[in-house]
Coordinates of C-alpha atoms in Angstrom, one line a residue:
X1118 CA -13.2 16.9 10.6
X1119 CA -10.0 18.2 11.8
X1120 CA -7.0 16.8 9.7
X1121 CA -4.1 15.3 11.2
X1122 CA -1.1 14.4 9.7
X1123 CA 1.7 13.4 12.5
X1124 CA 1.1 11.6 15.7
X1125 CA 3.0 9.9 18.5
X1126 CA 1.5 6.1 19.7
X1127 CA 2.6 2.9 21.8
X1128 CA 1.5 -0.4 20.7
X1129 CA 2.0 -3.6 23.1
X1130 CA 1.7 -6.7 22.0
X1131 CA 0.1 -9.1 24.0
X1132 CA 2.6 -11.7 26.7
X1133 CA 2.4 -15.3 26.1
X1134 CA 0.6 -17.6 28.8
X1135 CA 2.1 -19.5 31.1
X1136 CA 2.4 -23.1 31.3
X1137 CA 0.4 -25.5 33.3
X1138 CA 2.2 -28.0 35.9
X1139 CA -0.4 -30.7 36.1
X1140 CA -1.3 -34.9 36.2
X1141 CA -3.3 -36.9 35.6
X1142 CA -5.3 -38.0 38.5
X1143 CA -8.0 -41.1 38.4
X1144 CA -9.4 -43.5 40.1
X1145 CA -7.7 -47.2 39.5
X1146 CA -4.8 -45.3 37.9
X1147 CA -1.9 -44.6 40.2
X1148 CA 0.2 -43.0 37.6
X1149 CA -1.4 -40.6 35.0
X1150 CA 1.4 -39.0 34.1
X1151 CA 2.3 -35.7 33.6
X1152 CA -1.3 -33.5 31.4
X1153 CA -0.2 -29.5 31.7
X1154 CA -1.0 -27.5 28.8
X1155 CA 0.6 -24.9 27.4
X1156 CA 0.3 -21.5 27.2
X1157 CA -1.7 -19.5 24.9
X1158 CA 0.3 -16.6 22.3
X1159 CA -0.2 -13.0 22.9
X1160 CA -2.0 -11.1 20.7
X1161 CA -0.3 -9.2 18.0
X1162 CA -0.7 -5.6 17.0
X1163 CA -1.3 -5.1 13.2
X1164 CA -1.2 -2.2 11.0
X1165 CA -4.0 -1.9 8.1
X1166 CA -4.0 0.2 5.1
X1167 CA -8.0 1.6 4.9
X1168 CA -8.9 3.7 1.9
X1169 CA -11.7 4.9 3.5
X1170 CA -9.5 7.1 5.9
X1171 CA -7.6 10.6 5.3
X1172 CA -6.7 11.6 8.8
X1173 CA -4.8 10.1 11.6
X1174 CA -7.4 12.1 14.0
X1175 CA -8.6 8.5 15.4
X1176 CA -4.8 8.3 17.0
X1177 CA -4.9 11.9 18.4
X1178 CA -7.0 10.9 21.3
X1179 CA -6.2 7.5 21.7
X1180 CA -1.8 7.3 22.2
X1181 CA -1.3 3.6 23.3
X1182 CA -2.6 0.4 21.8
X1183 CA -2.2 -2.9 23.8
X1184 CA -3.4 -6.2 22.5
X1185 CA -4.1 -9.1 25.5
X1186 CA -2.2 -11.5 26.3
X1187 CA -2.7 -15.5 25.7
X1188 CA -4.4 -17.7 28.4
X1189 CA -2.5 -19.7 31.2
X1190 CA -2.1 -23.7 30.0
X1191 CA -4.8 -25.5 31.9
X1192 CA -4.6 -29.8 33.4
X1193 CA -5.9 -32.4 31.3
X1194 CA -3.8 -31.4 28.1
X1195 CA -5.6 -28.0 27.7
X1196 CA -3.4 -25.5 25.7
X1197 CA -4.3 -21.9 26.8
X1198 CA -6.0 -19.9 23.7
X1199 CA -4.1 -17.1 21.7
X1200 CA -4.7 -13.3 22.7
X1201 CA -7.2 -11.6 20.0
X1202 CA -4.8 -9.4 17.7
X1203 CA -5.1 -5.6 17.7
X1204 CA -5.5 -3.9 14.2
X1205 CA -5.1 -0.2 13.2
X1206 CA -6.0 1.1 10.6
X1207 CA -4.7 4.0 9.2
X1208 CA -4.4 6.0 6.0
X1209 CA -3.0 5.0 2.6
X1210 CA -0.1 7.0 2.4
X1211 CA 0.8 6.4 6.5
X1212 CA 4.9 6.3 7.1
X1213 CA 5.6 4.3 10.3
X1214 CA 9.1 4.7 12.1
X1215 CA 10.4 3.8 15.1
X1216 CA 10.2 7.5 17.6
X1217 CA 13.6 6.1 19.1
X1218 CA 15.6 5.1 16.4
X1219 CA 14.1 6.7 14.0
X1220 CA 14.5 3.6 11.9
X1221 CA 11.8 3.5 9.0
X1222 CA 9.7 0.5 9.8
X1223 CA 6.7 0.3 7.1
X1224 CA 4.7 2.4 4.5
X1225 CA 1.2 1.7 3.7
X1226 CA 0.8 1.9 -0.5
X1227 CA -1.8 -0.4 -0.8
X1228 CA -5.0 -1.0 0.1
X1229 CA -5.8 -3.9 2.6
X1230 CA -2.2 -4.1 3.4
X1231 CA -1.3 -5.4 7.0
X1232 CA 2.0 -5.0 8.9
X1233 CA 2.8 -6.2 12.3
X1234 CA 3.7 -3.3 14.4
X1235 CA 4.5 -5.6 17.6
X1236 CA 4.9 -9.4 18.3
X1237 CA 3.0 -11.5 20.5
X1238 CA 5.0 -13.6 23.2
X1239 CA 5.4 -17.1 22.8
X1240 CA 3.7 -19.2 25.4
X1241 CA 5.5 -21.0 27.9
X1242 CA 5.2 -25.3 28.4
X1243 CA 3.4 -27.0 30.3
X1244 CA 5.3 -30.1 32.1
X1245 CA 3.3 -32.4 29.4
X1246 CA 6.5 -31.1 27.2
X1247 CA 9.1 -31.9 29.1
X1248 CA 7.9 -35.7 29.5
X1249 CA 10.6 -38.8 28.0
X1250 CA 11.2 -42.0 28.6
X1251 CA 13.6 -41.3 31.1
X1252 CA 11.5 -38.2 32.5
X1253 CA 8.3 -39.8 33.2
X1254 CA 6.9 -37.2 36.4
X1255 CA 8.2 -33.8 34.9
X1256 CA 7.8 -30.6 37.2
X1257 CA 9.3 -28.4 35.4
X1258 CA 6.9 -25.4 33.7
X1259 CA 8.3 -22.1 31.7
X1260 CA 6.5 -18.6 32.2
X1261 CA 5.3 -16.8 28.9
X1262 CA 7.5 -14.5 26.9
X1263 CA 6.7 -10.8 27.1
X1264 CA 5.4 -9.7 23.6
X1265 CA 7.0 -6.3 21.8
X1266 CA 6.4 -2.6 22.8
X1267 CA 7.6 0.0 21.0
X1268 CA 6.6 3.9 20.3
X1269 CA 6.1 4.7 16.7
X1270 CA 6.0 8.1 14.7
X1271 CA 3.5 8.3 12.2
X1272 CA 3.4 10.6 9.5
X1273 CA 0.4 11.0 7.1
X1274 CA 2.0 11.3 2.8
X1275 CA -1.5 12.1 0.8
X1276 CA -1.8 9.4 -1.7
X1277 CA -2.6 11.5 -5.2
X1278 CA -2.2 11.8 -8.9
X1279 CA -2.0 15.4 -9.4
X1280 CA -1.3 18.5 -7.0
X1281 CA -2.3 22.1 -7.2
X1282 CA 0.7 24.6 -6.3
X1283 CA 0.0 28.3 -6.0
X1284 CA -0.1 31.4 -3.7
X1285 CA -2.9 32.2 -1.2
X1286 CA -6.1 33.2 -3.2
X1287 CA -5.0 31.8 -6.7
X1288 CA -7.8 29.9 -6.5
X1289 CA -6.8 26.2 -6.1
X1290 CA -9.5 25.4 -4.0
X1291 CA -12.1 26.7 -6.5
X1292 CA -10.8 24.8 -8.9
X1293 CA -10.6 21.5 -7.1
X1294 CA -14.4 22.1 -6.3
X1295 CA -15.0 22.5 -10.3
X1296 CA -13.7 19.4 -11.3
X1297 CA -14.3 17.1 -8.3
X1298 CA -17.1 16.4 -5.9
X1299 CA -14.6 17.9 -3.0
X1300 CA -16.2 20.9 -1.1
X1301 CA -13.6 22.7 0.7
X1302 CA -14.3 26.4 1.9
X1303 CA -14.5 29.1 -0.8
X1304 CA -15.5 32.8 -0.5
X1305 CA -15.6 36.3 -2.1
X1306 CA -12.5 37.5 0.0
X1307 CA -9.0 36.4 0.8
X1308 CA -8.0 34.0 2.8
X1309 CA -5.9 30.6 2.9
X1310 CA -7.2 27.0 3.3
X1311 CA -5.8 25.3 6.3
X1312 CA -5.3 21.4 5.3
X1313 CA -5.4 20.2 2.6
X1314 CA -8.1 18.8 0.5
X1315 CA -8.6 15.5 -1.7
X1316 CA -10.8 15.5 -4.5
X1317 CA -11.3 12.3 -7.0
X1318 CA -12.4 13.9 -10.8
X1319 CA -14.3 10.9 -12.9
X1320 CA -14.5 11.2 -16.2
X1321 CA -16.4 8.5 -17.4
X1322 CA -16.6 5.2 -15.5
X1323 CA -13.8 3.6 -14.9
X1324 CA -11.3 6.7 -16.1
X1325 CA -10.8 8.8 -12.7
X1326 CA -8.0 10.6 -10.9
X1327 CA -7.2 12.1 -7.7
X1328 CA -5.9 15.5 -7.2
X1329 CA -4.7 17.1 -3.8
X1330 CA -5.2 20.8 -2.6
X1331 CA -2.5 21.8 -0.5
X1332 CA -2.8 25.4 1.3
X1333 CA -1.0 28.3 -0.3
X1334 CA 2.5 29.1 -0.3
X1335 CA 4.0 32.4 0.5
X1336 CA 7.6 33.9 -0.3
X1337 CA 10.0 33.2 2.2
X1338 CA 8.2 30.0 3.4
X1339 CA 11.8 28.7 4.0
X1340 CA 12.2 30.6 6.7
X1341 CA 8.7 29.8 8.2
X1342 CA 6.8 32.4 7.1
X1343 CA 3.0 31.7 7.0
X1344 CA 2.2 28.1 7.1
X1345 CA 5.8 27.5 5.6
X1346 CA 6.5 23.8 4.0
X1347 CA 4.5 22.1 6.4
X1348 CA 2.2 20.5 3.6
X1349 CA 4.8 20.1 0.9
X1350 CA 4.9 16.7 2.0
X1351 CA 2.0 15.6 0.5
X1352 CA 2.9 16.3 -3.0
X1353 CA 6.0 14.1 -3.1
X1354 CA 3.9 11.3 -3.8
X1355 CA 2.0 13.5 -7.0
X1356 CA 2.6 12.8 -10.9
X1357 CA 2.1 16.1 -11.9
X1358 CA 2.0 19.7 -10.1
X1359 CA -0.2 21.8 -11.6
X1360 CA 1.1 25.9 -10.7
X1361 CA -2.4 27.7 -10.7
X1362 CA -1.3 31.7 -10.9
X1363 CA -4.3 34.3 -10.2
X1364 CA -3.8 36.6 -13.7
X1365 CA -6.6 39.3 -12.2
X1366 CA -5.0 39.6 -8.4
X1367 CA -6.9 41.8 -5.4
X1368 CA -3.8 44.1 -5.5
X1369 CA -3.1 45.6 -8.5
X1370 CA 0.5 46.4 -7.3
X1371 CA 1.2 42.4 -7.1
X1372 CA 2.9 41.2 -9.7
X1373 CA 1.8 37.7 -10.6
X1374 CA 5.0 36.8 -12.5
X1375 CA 7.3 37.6 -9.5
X1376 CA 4.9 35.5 -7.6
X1377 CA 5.1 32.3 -9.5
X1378 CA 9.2 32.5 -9.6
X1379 CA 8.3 32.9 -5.7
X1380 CA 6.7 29.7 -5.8
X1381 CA 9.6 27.6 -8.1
X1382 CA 12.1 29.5 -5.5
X1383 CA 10.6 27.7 -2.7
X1384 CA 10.0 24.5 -4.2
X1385 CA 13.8 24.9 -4.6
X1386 CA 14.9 25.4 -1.4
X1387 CA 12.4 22.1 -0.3
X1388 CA 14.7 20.3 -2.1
X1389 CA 17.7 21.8 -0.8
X1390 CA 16.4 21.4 2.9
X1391 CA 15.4 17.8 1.9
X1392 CA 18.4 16.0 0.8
X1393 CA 20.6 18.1 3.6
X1394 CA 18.5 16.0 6.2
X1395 CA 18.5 12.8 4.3
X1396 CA 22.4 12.9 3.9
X1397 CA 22.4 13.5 7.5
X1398 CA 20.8 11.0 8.6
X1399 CA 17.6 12.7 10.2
X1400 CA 15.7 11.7 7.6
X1401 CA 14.9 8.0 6.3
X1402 CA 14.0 7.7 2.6
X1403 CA 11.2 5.3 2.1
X1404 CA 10.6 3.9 -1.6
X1405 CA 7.8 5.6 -3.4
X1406 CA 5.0 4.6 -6.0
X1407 CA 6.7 4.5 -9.3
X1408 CA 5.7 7.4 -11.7
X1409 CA 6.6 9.6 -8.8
X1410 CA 10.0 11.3 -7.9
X1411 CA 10.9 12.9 -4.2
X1412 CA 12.0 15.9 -5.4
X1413 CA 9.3 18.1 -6.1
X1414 CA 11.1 20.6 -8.5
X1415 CA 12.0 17.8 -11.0
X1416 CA 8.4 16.5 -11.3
X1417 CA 6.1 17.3 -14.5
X1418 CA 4.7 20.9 -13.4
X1419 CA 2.2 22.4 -15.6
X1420 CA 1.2 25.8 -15.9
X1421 CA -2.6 26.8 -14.8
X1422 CA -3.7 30.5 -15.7
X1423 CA -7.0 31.2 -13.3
X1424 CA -9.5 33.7 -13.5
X1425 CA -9.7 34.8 -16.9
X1426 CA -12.9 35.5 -16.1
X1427 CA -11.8 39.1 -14.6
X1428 CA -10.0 40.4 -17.4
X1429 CA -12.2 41.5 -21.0
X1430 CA -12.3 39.1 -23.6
X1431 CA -10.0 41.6 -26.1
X1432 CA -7.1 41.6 -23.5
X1433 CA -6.5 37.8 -22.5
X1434 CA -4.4 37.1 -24.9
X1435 CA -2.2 39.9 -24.3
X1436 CA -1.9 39.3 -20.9
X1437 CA -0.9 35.8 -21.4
X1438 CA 1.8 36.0 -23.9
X1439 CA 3.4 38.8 -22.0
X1440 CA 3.2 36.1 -18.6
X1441 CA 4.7 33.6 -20.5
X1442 CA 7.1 35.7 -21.7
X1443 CA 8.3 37.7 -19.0
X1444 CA 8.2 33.8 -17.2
X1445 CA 10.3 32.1 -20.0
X1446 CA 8.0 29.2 -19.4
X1447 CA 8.4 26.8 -22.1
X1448 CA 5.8 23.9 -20.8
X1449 CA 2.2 23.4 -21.3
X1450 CA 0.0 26.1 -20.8
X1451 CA -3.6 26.2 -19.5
X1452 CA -6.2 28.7 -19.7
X1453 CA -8.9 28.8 -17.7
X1454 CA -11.6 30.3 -15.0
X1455 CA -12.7 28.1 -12.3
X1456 CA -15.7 29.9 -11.6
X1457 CA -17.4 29.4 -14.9
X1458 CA -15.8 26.9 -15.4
X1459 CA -14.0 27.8 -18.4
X1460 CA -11.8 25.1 -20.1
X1461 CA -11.8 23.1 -17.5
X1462 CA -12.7 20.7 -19.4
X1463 CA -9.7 20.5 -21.7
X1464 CA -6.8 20.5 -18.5
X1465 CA -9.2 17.6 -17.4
X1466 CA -9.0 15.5 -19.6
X1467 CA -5.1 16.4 -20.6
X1468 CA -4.5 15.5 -17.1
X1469 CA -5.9 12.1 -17.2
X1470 CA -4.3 10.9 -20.7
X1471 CA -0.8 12.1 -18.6
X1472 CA -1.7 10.6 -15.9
X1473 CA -3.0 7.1 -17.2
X1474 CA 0.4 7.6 -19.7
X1475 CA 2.4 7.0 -16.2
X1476 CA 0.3 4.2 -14.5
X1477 CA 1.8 0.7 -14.5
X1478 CA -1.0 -2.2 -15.9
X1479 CA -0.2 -5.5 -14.8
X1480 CA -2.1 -8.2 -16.9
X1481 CA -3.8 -10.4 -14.5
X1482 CA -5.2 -13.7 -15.8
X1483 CA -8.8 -13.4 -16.4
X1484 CA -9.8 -16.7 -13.8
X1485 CA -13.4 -17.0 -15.8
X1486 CA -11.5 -18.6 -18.9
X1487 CA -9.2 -20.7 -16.7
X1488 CA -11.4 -23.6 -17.4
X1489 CA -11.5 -22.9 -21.0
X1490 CA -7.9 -23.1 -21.0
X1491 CA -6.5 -25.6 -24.3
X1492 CA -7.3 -28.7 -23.2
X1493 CA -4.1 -31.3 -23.0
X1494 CA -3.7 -33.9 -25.9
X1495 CA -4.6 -36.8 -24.5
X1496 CA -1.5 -40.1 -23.9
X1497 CA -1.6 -42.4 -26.6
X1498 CA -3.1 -46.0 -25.7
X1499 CA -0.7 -48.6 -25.2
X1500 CA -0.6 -51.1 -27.6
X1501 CA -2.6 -54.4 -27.0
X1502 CA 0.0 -57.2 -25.8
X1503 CA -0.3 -60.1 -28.3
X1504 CA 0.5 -63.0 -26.0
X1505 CA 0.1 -66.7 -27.3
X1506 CA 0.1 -70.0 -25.5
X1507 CA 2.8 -73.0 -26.1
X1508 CA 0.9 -75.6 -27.8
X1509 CA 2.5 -78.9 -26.9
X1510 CA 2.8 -80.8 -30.2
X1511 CA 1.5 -83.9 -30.9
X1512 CA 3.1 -87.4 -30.6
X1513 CA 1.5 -88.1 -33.7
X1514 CA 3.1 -85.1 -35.2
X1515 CA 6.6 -85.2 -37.2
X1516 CA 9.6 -83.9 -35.4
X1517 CA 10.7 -81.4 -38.0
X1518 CA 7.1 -80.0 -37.3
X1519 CA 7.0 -79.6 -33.7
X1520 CA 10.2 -78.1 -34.1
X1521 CA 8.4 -75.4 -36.3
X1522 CA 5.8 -74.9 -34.1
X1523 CA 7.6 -74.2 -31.2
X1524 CA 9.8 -71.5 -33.0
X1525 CA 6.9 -70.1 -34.1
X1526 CA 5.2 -69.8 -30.9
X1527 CA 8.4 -68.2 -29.2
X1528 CA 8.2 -65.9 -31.7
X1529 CA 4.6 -63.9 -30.9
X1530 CA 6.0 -63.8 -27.3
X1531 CA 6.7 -60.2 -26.6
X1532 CA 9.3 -58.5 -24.7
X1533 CA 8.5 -57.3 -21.4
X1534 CA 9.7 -56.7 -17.8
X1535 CA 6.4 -57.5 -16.8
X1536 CA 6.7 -61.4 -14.9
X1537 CA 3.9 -62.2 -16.2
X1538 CA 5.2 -62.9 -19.4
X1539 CA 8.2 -64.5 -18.8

């Protein structure tokens, strides 16, 4: 599949309906009244996140996107129905701007996210709206509103963990094809990949990263030469850069310690280039993922010596320190051979502990124990009401002792705002 990473479209949203100027009409009733419906929204045009896609190729082909519009208000109090909405779906990693203003307008992080691109019209009313007490035979209608158009730029920003860095034939692309289940092309002679490549490495289940394989870059890719910093962009979003040097080039002449202070130099002047345009104005600065920063010069860049392999076993070490040396690297080092595979399986699993080191882990409430949850002390019972009756004494009885009684009775009657014991 051919991979696209910028693209032009239109979107239209989808005009409102237009009311309905209607009454009621029936046999034995002279005066219905006014019944016209209103009209039905337009459709809106949604942006979704899909995981499932890496190219923008689907919007190559197919430029403008229009969503239909909302059905006419209809007699007997029949609203018109909304127009179906129109959804996208694009990349994670997609930037969306405005192509006229050049005003950022979304960027898609997470998967399953929607945003509305363009707004549906509102439908118009019907003349059952505008009916009152003192308007009882309304003929007055409103059309539908138009719904939103508007020409987006959309730029494809590879969503990955780590990102291989190096010159044409250092062998990145081998290396990704070691670790991952990603197949891009790989030969016995030189030559550079075209697009880049995404590969997901599991470790065990649940423990997984994904690294990005950008083509190669060249001295002097500032200036345009070869593919020049056309693919840069898809390591901004990156935790780590891993610099994979070719120790045994083609070219005995080449030196690969001038090459990798090539590659530093250029990731330099990326910078450079980048914040001029940002402070300008032509470019807009969306947030990023945290873990990540823009510039690509300041991120955690490892160094990844490939094709041992090539060199005898009594002169590697040699070879290395005198790299290192002659590099003044001072950062972690990694030696390996992509072919055979040769400690790739240490750099894989350093990567992950750095990797899962940066990742933010939100506790989310586990809902299976909801209902296991402390249960709440139960209210106290109120107290029983101890009410007793007035017992009318006795003529027979002694004044003094009717006296007693009746104090004694007001006594056990209790305190309440209740009326029914007052």
């Amino acid at each position: 599949m051919k991979f696209v990473d910028e693209v032009t479209i239109e979107v239209a949203a989808g005009d409102g309906g237009n009311g309905c100027l209607s009454f009621r009409r029936e046999k034995f009733i002279p005066f219905g009244g006014p019944n016209g419906g209103d009209g039905g929204r337009g459709g809106h045009v949604w942006a979704v996140a899909d995981r499932n896609l890496n190219t923008l190729i689907d919007f190559r082909y197919s430029r403008r996107h229009e969503a239909r519009r909302g059905e006419h208000g209809r007699g007997s109090d029949q609203f018109g129905a909304a127009g179906e909405d129109v959804e996208l779906r694009m990349p994670v990693g997609t930037i969306i701007t405005d192509a006229e203003t050049g005003a950022p307008v979304a960027e898609l992080l997470v998967p399953g996210e929607r945003v509305l691109l363009a707004k549906g019209g509102d439908g118009g009313f019907g003349n059952m709206h505008f009916k009152s007490s003192t308007n009882r035979a309304p003929r007055q209608k409103t059309p539908g509103w138009p719904g939103e158009r508007r020409t987006l730029h959309l730029e494809l920003k590879l969503l990955a963990d780590v990102g291989l860095l190096g010159m044409p034939n250092a062998g990145k692309s081998t290396l990704i094809a070691a670790i991952s289940n990603a197949r891009p092309k790989i030969a016995d002679y030189p030559f550079t990949t075209l697009h880049p490549n995404l590969g997901v490495v599991r470790l065990a289940p649940g423990q997984s990263f994904v690294v990005a394989d950008i083509p190669g870059l060249i001295e002097g890719a500032a200036e345009g030469a070869g593919l020049g910093h056309y693919f840069l962009r898809h390591l901004q979003r990156t935790r780590l850069l891993l610099h994979v040097v070719d120790l045994a080039p083609f070219d005995e002449a080449v030196d690969p310690v001038a090459q990798a202070k090539a590659i530093i130099a250029e990731l330099k002047k990326y910078d450079t280039r980048l914040k001029k345009a940002a402070q300008s104005g032509e470019v807009d600065t969306l947030p990023v993922r945290s873990g990540t920063a823009t510039s690509l010069h300041d991120k955690p860049r490892w160094l990844v010596l490939n094709k041992l392999d090539m060199i005898p076993a009594e002169q590697r070490e040699a070879r290395v320190q005198d790299f290192i040396k002659r590099l003044r690297w001072k950062g972690p080092v990694f030696e390996i051979s992509a072919l055979t595979r040769e400690g790739c399986e240490p750099l894989v699993q350093a990567i992950y502990k750095h990797v899962e080191a940066q990742q933010e882990h939100l506790a989310e409430p586990d809902v299976r124990f909801d209902d296991q949850s402390e249960p709440q002390a139960a209210p106290a019972p109120a107290p029983a009401r101890k009410t007793t009756r007035r017992r009318k004494p006795s003529a027979d009885a002694a004044p003094d002792a009717a006296s007693d009684a009746t104090t004694q009775a007001e006594t056990y009657v209790p305190a309440s705002d209740d009326p029914r014991f007052r």
